[in-house]
């Protein structure tokens, strides 16, 4: 059952030139016209220095409405518990937990995937092994360590999630067993694919939220970028999905991968939005006695109706997780970063908001706004931000971009996130590993998503209107 519902400054100059080993990170999208041409550079032969303009994309999303894609084909399981609508760029999935058990829904999901996308195993199994080999570089054909990790983490989940996962894997595998790299999903491989962020590797990402005086509507706008290994042939870009877990007051809409049952990016029916971001964890990886934070997120979204309650639940359980991580976490009235530190001695788990004291020399100039990158920003936690080029550059860019606007709209957010060329030789917010970008506008309840296609990340992707939470 649900619980009761409870100074803008100029800051950093428009053009930054950092010495050898540090990328130039620039803010041309803010309208600053200063460029490398301003500086008189001695002739030292051929140089790789490029004009500022070469890193930025012209154009805006102004007047460019999000696309509502038509359904090309519809597939339904025999018991009606899963419906998959095939769109041009993604699959729209509805799972009906109101009329079936978790195990029945899991089996129905797999059954319908095999109808909608028969190549599912052939595309996803090679991707799974790319991740296995990164996490276990010295297996030499013996997958016992992988199986032990899988079984331990699976056993930590609630019985409903375990049964759902088991029945999904049984149907999708069609009787295949064990770890054999053959282009087909076995039972064990399908199970492991359900917990990649917890069992194999995390993700890279960034996120932002604005509200109050900083928002053009006064309502919260939250955006997240998920950077994910797209696969050696961008195969993951074949399986974008929006999944509607229809379950009364426990309903969730997830922006995910076809067939996945955990949470990457999701919002529940009360408007609690969450997205996962990896944070590097020091020390040895430990899975014994641990559980999957991506399933704890799902549980919290199903059973809690405000961001603070969800955040406190995940913080209270953070010592049970395998990787340290950040979560962008918002509802209509609040925005937080959940900084979950799982490594003893490196800090504490906490809800970071605008009142949280940041690391020494780390500045955030913008009231009514929040930024998240792949590092802890709170002073109480280990600092992998101010001394890390990619994290610091992205933090500074968000700080500068948000400061340049008195009021920020959804269009402004799109323009900020995509103002840099993907193939730039600098650290970019919109990088070549972006899997999806999600914007939630609390003024309308609408969710917009830009999915990376099989051609890879493009400079100004189309945003899809995928409905309301």
Tab-separated table of C-alpha atoms in Angstrom:
chain	number	residue	atom	x	y	z
A	1	UNK	CA	0.000	0.000	0.000
A	2	UNK	CA	1.080	3.593	-0.539
A	3	UNK	CA	2.372	5.477	2.427
A	4	UNK	CA	0.548	8.678	3.361
A	5	UNK	CA	1.228	11.522	0.946
A	6	UNK	CA	2.727	13.429	2.758
A	7	UNK	CA	23.081	35.126	-7.241
A	8	UNK	CA	23.651	34.968	-10.460
A	9	UNK	CA	27.296	35.932	-11.256
A	10	UNK	CA	29.458	36.059	-14.339
A	11	UNK	CA	31.664	33.391	-12.820
A	12	UNK	CA	33.808	31.631	-15.321
A	13	UNK	CA	34.784	33.474	-18.491
A	14	UNK	CA	33.070	32.506	-21.734
A	15	UNK	CA	36.209	30.939	-23.164
A	16	UNK	CA	38.384	28.739	-20.978
A	17	UNK	CA	41.795	27.541	-22.136
A	18	UNK	CA	43.387	24.967	-19.908
A	19	UNK	CA	46.990	23.794	-20.232
A	20	UNK	CA	48.288	20.499	-21.583
A	21	UNK	CA	46.371	17.460	-20.400
A	22	UNK	CA	43.195	19.502	-19.687
A	23	UNK	CA	40.573	20.019	-22.404
A	24	UNK	CA	39.313	23.433	-23.437
A	25	UNK	CA	35.810	23.679	-22.133
A	26	UNK	CA	33.824	26.516	-23.560
A	27	UNK	CA	30.437	28.103	-23.177
A	28	UNK	CA	29.560	29.362	-26.644
A	29	UNK	CA	25.959	28.226	-26.290
A	30	UNK	CA	25.524	30.953	-23.687
A	31	UNK	CA	25.937	33.598	-26.379
A	32	UNK	CA	29.442	34.758	-25.401
A	33	UNK	CA	31.210	35.795	-28.620
A	34	UNK	CA	34.753	35.660	-27.274
A	35	UNK	CA	36.819	33.040	-29.094
A	36	UNK	CA	40.325	31.773	-29.674
A	37	UNK	CA	40.585	34.452	-32.350
A	38	UNK	CA	40.736	36.978	-29.486
A	39	UNK	CA	44.158	35.681	-28.478
A	40	UNK	CA	47.372	36.317	-30.386
A	41	UNK	CA	49.014	32.901	-30.617
A	42	UNK	CA	52.649	32.737	-31.779
A	43	UNK	CA	53.264	30.735	-34.928
A	44	UNK	CA	54.545	27.363	-33.684
A	45	UNK	CA	53.801	25.292	-36.763
A	46	UNK	CA	50.706	23.172	-37.237
A	47	UNK	CA	48.352	23.327	-34.252
A	48	UNK	CA	45.338	21.316	-33.142
A	49	UNK	CA	43.696	24.341	-31.487
A	50	UNK	CA	40.280	24.980	-33.039
A	51	UNK	CA	38.013	28.051	-33.023
A	52	UNK	CA	35.351	28.048	-30.328
A	53	UNK	CA	32.617	27.879	-32.970
A	54	UNK	CA	33.869	24.475	-34.130
A	55	UNK	CA	32.664	22.910	-30.863
A	56	UNK	CA	29.092	24.194	-30.966
A	57	UNK	CA	25.901	23.469	-32.869
A	58	UNK	CA	23.853	26.150	-34.569
A	59	UNK	CA	20.093	26.240	-34.198
A	60	UNK	CA	17.453	25.879	-31.523
A	61	UNK	CA	14.449	23.740	-30.694
A	62	UNK	CA	12.290	26.879	-30.720
A	63	UNK	CA	9.213	26.129	-32.846
A	64	UNK	CA	10.190	22.470	-33.107
A	65	UNK	CA	7.475	20.428	-31.428
A	66	UNK	CA	8.345	17.018	-29.962
A	67	UNK	CA	7.393	14.189	-32.281
A	68	UNK	CA	4.521	11.849	-31.451
A	69	UNK	CA	5.364	8.649	-33.280
A	70	UNK	CA	2.688	6.485	-34.828
A	71	UNK	CA	2.383	2.806	-33.988
A	72	UNK	CA	3.676	0.661	-36.853
A	73	UNK	CA	2.640	-2.739	-35.442
A	74	UNK	CA	1.022	-4.007	-32.251
A	75	UNK	CA	1.827	-7.308	-30.516
A	76	UNK	CA	-0.063	-8.864	-27.596
A	77	UNK	CA	0.650	-11.868	-25.383
A	78	UNK	CA	-1.846	-14.709	-25.362
A	79	UNK	CA	-3.124	-13.721	-21.904
A	80	UNK	CA	-3.194	-10.011	-22.743
A	81	UNK	CA	-0.828	-9.046	-19.917
A	82	UNK	CA	1.737	-7.521	-22.262
A	83	UNK	CA	1.141	-5.257	-25.237
A	84	UNK	CA	4.049	-3.941	-27.325
A	85	UNK	CA	3.535	-1.167	-29.840
A	86	UNK	CA	6.404	-0.898	-32.288
A	87	UNK	CA	7.260	2.713	-33.118
A	88	UNK	CA	9.893	3.939	-35.540
A	89	UNK	CA	12.500	4.645	-32.849
A	90	UNK	CA	11.337	2.710	-29.794
A	91	UNK	CA	8.955	0.121	-28.404
A	92	UNK	CA	6.032	1.239	-26.255
A	93	UNK	CA	5.335	-1.534	-23.730
A	94	UNK	CA	2.389	-1.964	-21.366
A	95	UNK	CA	2.643	-4.586	-18.609
A	96	UNK	CA	-0.592	-5.315	-16.765
A	97	UNK	CA	0.051	-6.260	-13.130
A	98	UNK	CA	-3.555	-5.529	-12.215
A	99	UNK	CA	-4.789	-8.652	-13.993
A	100	UNK	CA	-1.849	-10.998	-13.561
A	101	UNK	CA	0.898	-12.028	-11.159
A	102	UNK	CA	4.506	-10.922	-11.472
A	103	UNK	CA	5.534	-14.304	-12.895
A	104	UNK	CA	2.678	-14.230	-15.422
A	105	UNK	CA	3.643	-10.724	-16.521
A	106	UNK	CA	7.321	-11.705	-16.813
A	107	UNK	CA	6.473	-14.658	-19.052
A	108	UNK	CA	4.045	-12.555	-21.107
A	109	UNK	CA	6.705	-9.876	-21.636
A	110	UNK	CA	9.185	-12.396	-23.013
A	111	UNK	CA	6.520	-14.037	-25.193
A	112	UNK	CA	5.593	-10.689	-26.726
A	113	UNK	CA	9.200	-9.607	-27.289
A	114	UNK	CA	9.793	-12.752	-29.348
A	115	UNK	CA	6.881	-11.729	-31.564
A	116	UNK	CA	7.806	-8.035	-31.793
A	117	UNK	CA	11.574	-8.462	-32.170
A	118	UNK	CA	12.614	-12.050	-33.018
A	119	UNK	CA	16.288	-10.973	-33.247
A	120	UNK	CA	16.274	-9.973	-29.579
A	121	UNK	CA	18.696	-12.643	-28.347
A	122	UNK	CA	21.006	-12.362	-31.352
A	123	UNK	CA	21.387	-8.626	-30.734
A	124	UNK	CA	21.480	-8.532	-26.936
A	125	UNK	CA	23.550	-11.627	-26.122
A	126	UNK	CA	26.761	-10.306	-27.763
A	127	UNK	CA	26.281	-7.049	-25.868
A	128	UNK	CA	25.961	-8.954	-22.594
A	129	UNK	CA	29.257	-10.735	-23.261
A	130	UNK	CA	30.991	-7.441	-23.998
A	131	UNK	CA	30.015	-6.393	-20.473
A	132	UNK	CA	30.946	-9.761	-18.939
A	133	UNK	CA	34.418	-9.593	-20.446
A	134	UNK	CA	34.955	-6.086	-19.083
A	135	UNK	CA	33.951	-7.182	-15.577
A	136	UNK	CA	35.693	-10.591	-15.758
A	137	UNK	CA	38.737	-10.235	-18.050
A	138	UNK	CA	40.344	-13.541	-16.971
A	139	UNK	CA	37.513	-16.077	-17.124
A	140	UNK	CA	39.180	-18.381	-19.684
A	141	UNK	CA	35.890	-20.133	-20.360
A	142	UNK	CA	34.965	-20.803	-16.727
A	143	UNK	CA	31.830	-18.799	-15.908
A	144	UNK	CA	31.517	-20.029	-12.333
A	145	UNK	CA	32.383	-16.596	-10.849
A	146	UNK	CA	29.706	-14.992	-13.027
A	147	UNK	CA	27.094	-17.540	-11.967
A	148	UNK	CA	27.941	-17.078	-8.285
A	149	UNK	CA	27.506	-13.319	-8.563
A	150	UNK	CA	24.233	-13.744	-10.454
A	151	UNK	CA	22.762	-16.215	-7.972
A	152	UNK	CA	23.777	-14.185	-4.939
A	153	UNK	CA	22.273	-10.935	-6.193
A	154	UNK	CA	19.112	-12.592	-7.501
A	155	UNK	CA	18.492	-14.254	-4.139
A	156	UNK	CA	18.548	-10.832	-2.469
A	157	UNK	CA	15.506	-9.589	-4.403
A	158	UNK	CA	11.899	-9.761	-3.283
A	159	UNK	CA	10.106	-12.985	-4.169
A	160	UNK	CA	7.879	-11.185	-6.685
A	161	UNK	CA	10.840	-9.762	-8.593
A	162	UNK	CA	12.632	-13.105	-8.557
A	163	UNK	CA	9.637	-14.937	-9.993
A	164	UNK	CA	9.077	-12.256	-12.608
A	165	UNK	CA	12.722	-12.494	-13.675
A	166	UNK	CA	12.742	-16.311	-13.696
A	167	UNK	CA	9.628	-16.616	-15.846
A	168	UNK	CA	10.883	-13.960	-18.249
A	169	UNK	CA	14.209	-15.798	-18.613
A	170	UNK	CA	12.542	-19.190	-19.048
A	171	UNK	CA	10.422	-18.009	-21.974
A	172	UNK	CA	13.006	-15.767	-23.675
A	173	UNK	CA	15.667	-18.528	-23.559
A	174	UNK	CA	13.493	-21.270	-25.077
A	175	UNK	CA	15.354	-23.973	-23.152
A	176	UNK	CA	18.924	-22.707	-23.674
A	177	UNK	CA	21.117	-23.200	-20.584
A	178	UNK	CA	24.470	-21.957	-19.322
A	179	UNK	CA	26.974	-19.385	-20.535
A	180	UNK	CA	27.669	-20.124	-24.190
A	181	UNK	CA	28.364	-17.291	-26.594
A	182	UNK	CA	26.157	-18.415	-29.479
A	183	UNK	CA	23.845	-15.520	-30.328
A	184	UNK	CA	20.977	-16.902	-28.261
A	185	UNK	CA	19.870	-15.931	-24.782
A	186	UNK	CA	20.167	-18.772	-22.285
A	187	UNK	CA	18.231	-18.810	-19.032
A	188	UNK	CA	21.276	-17.658	-17.041
A	189	UNK	CA	22.280	-14.995	-19.577
A	190	UNK	CA	18.765	-13.542	-19.618
A	191	UNK	CA	18.803	-13.351	-15.823
A	192	UNK	CA	22.184	-11.595	-15.745
A	193	UNK	CA	21.023	-9.052	-18.327
A	194	UNK	CA	18.434	-7.912	-15.771
A	195	UNK	CA	21.095	-6.582	-13.404
A	196	UNK	CA	23.949	-5.146	-15.501
A	197	UNK	CA	24.314	-1.897	-13.459
A	198	UNK	CA	24.557	-3.929	-10.224
A	199	UNK	CA	26.448	-7.029	-11.325
A	200	UNK	CA	28.737	-5.906	-14.133
A	201	UNK	CA	29.173	-2.180	-14.582
A	202	UNK	CA	27.635	1.164	-13.896
A	203	UNK	CA	26.757	4.039	-16.176
A	204	UNK	CA	27.927	7.555	-16.925
A	205	UNK	CA	25.453	10.414	-16.889
A	206	UNK	CA	24.566	13.944	-15.917
A	207	UNK	CA	21.352	15.620	-14.814
A	208	UNK	CA	19.850	18.959	-13.875
A	209	UNK	CA	16.696	20.346	-12.321
A	210	UNK	CA	15.301	23.882	-12.145
A	211	UNK	CA	12.256	25.201	-10.305
A	212	UNK	CA	10.746	28.301	-8.716
A	213	UNK	CA	12.329	31.573	-9.831
A	214	UNK	CA	14.643	29.759	-12.245
A	215	UNK	CA	11.842	27.996	-14.120
A	216	UNK	CA	9.903	29.777	-16.867
A	217	UNK	CA	6.672	28.289	-15.523
A	218	UNK	CA	7.612	28.289	-11.852
A	219	UNK	CA	7.203	24.512	-11.926
A	220	UNK	CA	10.057	22.005	-11.788
A	221	UNK	CA	11.770	20.874	-14.986
A	222	UNK	CA	14.062	17.854	-14.621
A	223	UNK	CA	16.413	16.495	-17.271
A	224	UNK	CA	18.769	13.553	-17.321
A	225	UNK	CA	21.304	12.230	-19.813
A	226	UNK	CA	22.056	8.506	-19.637
A	227	UNK	CA	25.430	7.580	-21.078
A	228	UNK	CA	25.657	3.841	-21.626
A	229	UNK	CA	27.851	1.440	-23.548
A	230	UNK	CA	25.933	1.381	-26.836
A	231	UNK	CA	27.621	-1.856	-27.918
A	232	UNK	CA	30.361	-2.367	-30.482
A	233	UNK	CA	27.790	-1.991	-33.282
A	234	UNK	CA	25.369	0.332	-31.455
A	235	UNK	CA	23.147	-2.710	-30.999
A	236	UNK	CA	21.561	-1.338	-27.840
A	237	UNK	CA	19.991	1.402	-29.940
A	238	UNK	CA	17.683	-1.217	-31.491
A	239	UNK	CA	15.922	-1.836	-28.188
A	240	UNK	CA	14.872	1.514	-26.745
A	241	UNK	CA	11.585	1.269	-24.928
A	242	UNK	CA	9.066	3.141	-22.839
A	243	UNK	CA	7.554	0.641	-20.408
A	244	UNK	CA	4.306	1.314	-18.575
A	245	UNK	CA	4.081	-0.912	-15.508
A	246	UNK	CA	0.341	-0.692	-14.937
A	247	UNK	CA	-0.329	-1.554	-11.313
A	248	UNK	CA	-2.880	0.806	-9.771
A	249	UNK	CA	-1.217	3.102	-7.230
A	250	UNK	CA	2.064	1.298	-7.864
A	251	UNK	CA	2.212	2.276	-11.548
A	252	UNK	CA	5.539	3.343	-13.084
A	253	UNK	CA	6.651	4.625	-16.485
A	254	UNK	CA	10.225	3.654	-17.300
A	255	UNK	CA	12.557	4.816	-20.080
A	256	UNK	CA	14.592	1.697	-20.548
A	257	UNK	CA	15.765	-1.217	-22.671
A	258	UNK	CA	13.299	-3.694	-24.121
A	259	UNK	CA	12.993	-6.608	-21.679
A	260	UNK	CA	14.636	-4.981	-18.660
A	261	UNK	CA	12.625	-5.080	-15.437
A	262	UNK	CA	14.751	-2.830	-13.218
A	263	UNK	CA	15.035	0.985	-13.342
A	264	UNK	CA	17.401	3.154	-15.371
A	265	UNK	CA	15.152	6.206	-15.686
A	266	UNK	CA	11.570	6.215	-14.420
A	267	UNK	CA	8.710	8.226	-12.959
A	268	UNK	CA	5.827	6.888	-10.894
A	269	UNK	CA	2.160	7.878	-11.008
A	270	UNK	CA	2.767	10.492	-8.280
A	271	UNK	CA	5.458	12.236	-10.328
A	272	UNK	CA	8.487	10.946	-8.425
A	273	UNK	CA	11.243	10.904	-11.051
A	274	UNK	CA	14.556	9.088	-10.705
A	275	UNK	CA	17.597	8.354	-12.860
A	276	UNK	CA	20.746	6.396	-12.059
A	277	UNK	CA	24.272	7.819	-12.355
A	278	UNK	CA	27.433	5.851	-11.656
A	279	UNK	CA	30.036	7.019	-9.147
A	280	UNK	CA	33.400	5.287	-9.099
A	281	UNK	CA	33.738	3.016	-6.071
A	282	UNK	CA	37.124	2.498	-4.495
A	283	UNK	CA	38.207	-0.839	-3.073
A	284	UNK	CA	37.205	-4.337	-4.131
A	285	UNK	CA	33.814	-5.112	-5.626
A	286	UNK	CA	31.686	-7.044	-3.112
A	287	UNK	CA	28.426	-8.805	-3.958
A	288	UNK	CA	28.034	-11.282	-1.080
A	289	UNK	CA	25.300	-10.024	1.208
A	290	UNK	CA	24.472	-7.205	-1.226
A	291	UNK	CA	21.418	-6.448	-3.335
A	292	UNK	CA	20.526	-4.559	-6.522
A	293	UNK	CA	19.888	-0.868	-6.049
A	294	UNK	CA	18.072	-0.712	-9.401
A	295	UNK	CA	15.377	-3.015	-7.994
A	296	UNK	CA	15.235	-1.144	-4.694
A	297	UNK	CA	14.539	1.960	-6.780
A	298	UNK	CA	11.669	0.160	-8.470
A	299	UNK	CA	10.282	-0.941	-5.105
A	300	UNK	CA	10.486	2.596	-3.749
A	301	UNK	CA	8.716	4.055	-6.792
A	302	UNK	CA	5.988	1.436	-6.497
A	303	UNK	CA	5.367	2.034	-2.807
A	304	UNK	CA	6.197	5.669	-2.028
A	305	UNK	CA	4.707	8.885	-3.293
A	306	UNK	CA	7.233	11.674	-2.734
A	307	UNK	CA	10.893	12.238	-3.492
A	308	UNK	CA	12.084	12.671	0.096
A	309	UNK	CA	10.545	9.383	1.221
A	310	UNK	CA	12.038	7.548	-1.763
A	311	UNK	CA	15.441	9.120	-1.124
A	312	UNK	CA	15.475	8.310	2.578
A	313	UNK	CA	14.516	4.698	1.843
A	314	UNK	CA	17.408	4.288	-0.595
A	315	UNK	CA	19.861	5.994	1.756
A	316	UNK	CA	18.813	3.723	4.636
A	317	UNK	CA	19.582	0.693	2.462
A	318	UNK	CA	22.705	2.046	0.777
A	319	UNK	CA	25.159	-0.199	2.646
A	320	UNK	CA	23.469	-3.135	0.893
A	321	UNK	CA	24.402	-1.973	-2.612
A	322	UNK	CA	27.342	-3.030	-4.793
A	323	UNK	CA	28.389	0.282	-6.338
A	324	UNK	CA	28.434	3.835	-5.058
A	325	UNK	CA	26.080	5.939	-7.157
A	326	UNK	CA	24.155	9.171	-7.532
A	327	UNK	CA	20.453	9.448	-8.288
A	328	UNK	CA	18.671	12.466	-9.689
A	329	UNK	CA	15.453	12.464	-7.668
A	330	UNK	CA	12.602	14.939	-8.039
A	331	UNK	CA	8.904	15.404	-7.518
A	332	UNK	CA	6.654	18.389	-8.177
A	333	UNK	CA	7.925	20.235	-5.097
A	334	UNK	CA	11.469	18.984	-4.417
A	335	UNK	CA	14.722	18.191	-6.209
A	336	UNK	CA	17.571	16.139	-4.753
A	337	UNK	CA	20.669	14.196	-5.567
A	338	UNK	CA	20.851	10.942	-3.628
A	339	UNK	CA	24.557	10.459	-2.932
A	340	UNK	CA	24.824	6.799	-1.979
A	341	UNK	CA	28.310	6.009	-0.703
A	342	UNK	CA	28.765	2.254	-0.216
A	343	UNK	CA	32.505	2.257	0.501
A	344	UNK	CA	33.377	2.447	4.181
A	345	UNK	CA	35.584	5.393	5.024
A	346	UNK	CA	34.797	7.357	1.846
A	347	UNK	CA	31.816	9.246	3.167
A	348	UNK	CA	28.142	8.959	4.011
A	349	UNK	CA	24.918	8.468	2.097
A	350	UNK	CA	22.779	11.589	2.022
A	351	UNK	CA	20.164	13.664	0.231
A	352	UNK	CA	21.945	16.614	-1.386
A	353	UNK	CA	19.875	19.734	-2.002
A	354	UNK	CA	20.582	23.446	-2.326
A	355	UNK	CA	21.416	23.727	1.368
A	356	UNK	CA	24.129	21.037	1.304
A	357	UNK	CA	27.705	22.227	1.850
A	358	UNK	CA	29.826	21.367	-1.190
A	359	UNK	CA	33.490	20.414	-1.515
A	360	UNK	CA	36.033	23.159	-0.963
A	361	UNK	CA	36.452	25.264	-4.138
A	362	UNK	CA	33.337	23.732	-5.740
A	363	UNK	CA	30.878	26.480	-6.605
A	364	UNK	CA	27.233	26.380	-7.639
A	365	UNK	CA	25.942	29.883	-8.377
A	366	UNK	CA	22.310	29.251	-9.172
A	367	UNK	CA	19.469	29.257	-6.645
A	368	UNK	CA	16.432	27.099	-7.470
A	369	UNK	CA	18.521	24.609	-9.438
A	370	UNK	CA	20.541	21.436	-9.009
A	371	UNK	CA	23.196	19.589	-11.017
A	372	UNK	CA	24.413	15.986	-10.842
A	373	UNK	CA	27.465	14.394	-12.494
A	374	UNK	CA	29.350	11.141	-11.891
A	375	UNK	CA	30.847	12.167	-8.573
A	376	UNK	CA	29.793	13.215	-5.101
A	377	UNK	CA	29.541	16.972	-4.573
A	378	UNK	CA	28.735	17.024	-0.845
A	379	UNK	CA	31.654	18.003	1.397
A	380	UNK	CA	31.016	14.969	3.611
A	381	UNK	CA	31.903	12.577	0.788
A	382	UNK	CA	35.105	11.693	-1.035
A	383	UNK	CA	35.918	14.255	-3.715
A	384	UNK	CA	36.090	12.732	-7.178
A	385	UNK	CA	34.747	15.908	-8.726
A	386	UNK	CA	37.077	18.875	-8.370
A	387	UNK	CA	40.126	16.859	-9.393
A	388	UNK	CA	38.425	14.902	-12.175
A	389	UNK	CA	38.463	16.587	-15.552
A	390	UNK	CA	35.258	15.131	-16.987
A	391	UNK	CA	33.205	15.622	-13.852
A	392	UNK	CA	34.446	19.148	-13.168
A	393	UNK	CA	34.080	20.341	-16.749
A	394	UNK	CA	30.480	19.155	-16.966
A	395	UNK	CA	29.633	20.676	-13.567
A	396	UNK	CA	31.107	24.040	-14.615
A	397	UNK	CA	29.257	23.968	-17.913
A	398	UNK	CA	25.891	23.361	-16.272
A	399	UNK	CA	26.682	26.129	-13.776
A	400	UNK	CA	27.514	28.591	-16.543
A	401	UNK	CA	24.630	27.649	-18.836
A	402	UNK	CA	21.990	27.865	-16.112
A	403	UNK	CA	23.422	31.188	-14.871
A	404	UNK	CA	23.076	32.735	-18.330
A	405	UNK	CA	19.278	32.402	-18.294
A	406	UNK	CA	16.988	34.303	-15.933
A	407	UNK	CA	14.156	31.850	-16.622
A	408	UNK	CA	14.629	28.408	-18.125
A	409	UNK	CA	12.047	26.661	-20.283
A	410	UNK	CA	11.902	23.120	-21.649
A	411	UNK	CA	13.200	24.465	-24.963
A	412	UNK	CA	16.121	26.097	-23.160
A	413	UNK	CA	16.940	22.768	-21.512
A	414	UNK	CA	16.988	21.005	-24.877
A	415	UNK	CA	19.233	23.686	-26.345
A	416	UNK	CA	21.625	23.478	-23.378
A	417	UNK	CA	21.931	19.711	-23.501
A	418	UNK	CA	22.619	19.637	-27.232
A	419	UNK	CA	24.568	22.846	-27.870
A	420	UNK	CA	27.889	21.021	-28.343
A	421	UNK	CA	29.016	18.956	-31.317
A	422	UNK	CA	29.261	15.307	-30.354
A	423	UNK	CA	32.593	14.827	-32.149
A	424	UNK	CA	34.288	17.770	-30.392
A	425	UNK	CA	37.795	17.289	-29.027
A	426	UNK	CA	36.686	18.548	-25.626
A	427	UNK	CA	34.743	17.179	-22.703
A	428	UNK	CA	31.081	17.501	-23.675
A	429	UNK	CA	27.803	17.087	-21.846
A	430	UNK	CA	26.256	15.606	-24.988
A	431	UNK	CA	28.819	12.884	-25.685
A	432	UNK	CA	29.161	10.040	-28.152
A	433	UNK	CA	27.892	7.508	-25.582
A	434	UNK	CA	24.519	9.129	-24.861
A	435	UNK	CA	21.830	6.429	-24.839
A	436	UNK	CA	18.830	8.569	-24.048
A	437	UNK	CA	17.939	12.035	-22.800
A	438	UNK	CA	14.767	12.512	-20.764
A	439	UNK	CA	12.993	15.747	-19.806
A	440	UNK	CA	10.061	15.844	-17.391
A	441	UNK	CA	8.008	19.040	-17.337
A	442	UNK	CA	6.001	19.145	-14.124
A	443	UNK	CA	3.861	22.031	-15.424
A	444	UNK	CA	2.258	19.650	-17.935
A	445	UNK	CA	3.272	16.211	-16.656
A	446	UNK	CA	4.723	15.493	-20.105
A	447	UNK	CA	7.764	13.281	-20.668
A	448	UNK	CA	10.028	13.960	-23.644
A	449	UNK	CA	12.784	11.583	-24.716
A	450	UNK	CA	15.565	11.713	-27.308
A	451	UNK	CA	16.688	8.186	-28.195
A	452	UNK	CA	20.057	7.549	-29.846
A	453	UNK	CA	19.545	5.652	-33.107
A	454	UNK	CA	21.647	2.898	-34.622
A	455	UNK	CA	23.649	5.525	-36.546
A	456	UNK	CA	24.989	6.740	-33.197
A	457	UNK	CA	24.647	10.033	-31.357
A	458	UNK	CA	23.724	13.027	-33.533
A	459	UNK	CA	24.117	16.705	-32.718
A	460	UNK	CA	20.448	17.763	-32.588
A	461	UNK	CA	18.312	14.665	-32.023
A	462	UNK	CA	14.532	14.606	-32.243
A	463	UNK	CA	12.718	14.608	-28.924
A	464	UNK	CA	9.682	12.324	-28.678
A	465	UNK	CA	6.540	13.091	-26.717
A	466	UNK	CA	5.990	9.749	-24.956
A	467	UNK	CA	3.014	10.814	-22.848
A	468	UNK	CA	2.426	11.895	-19.266
A	469	UNK	CA	3.264	10.267	-15.952
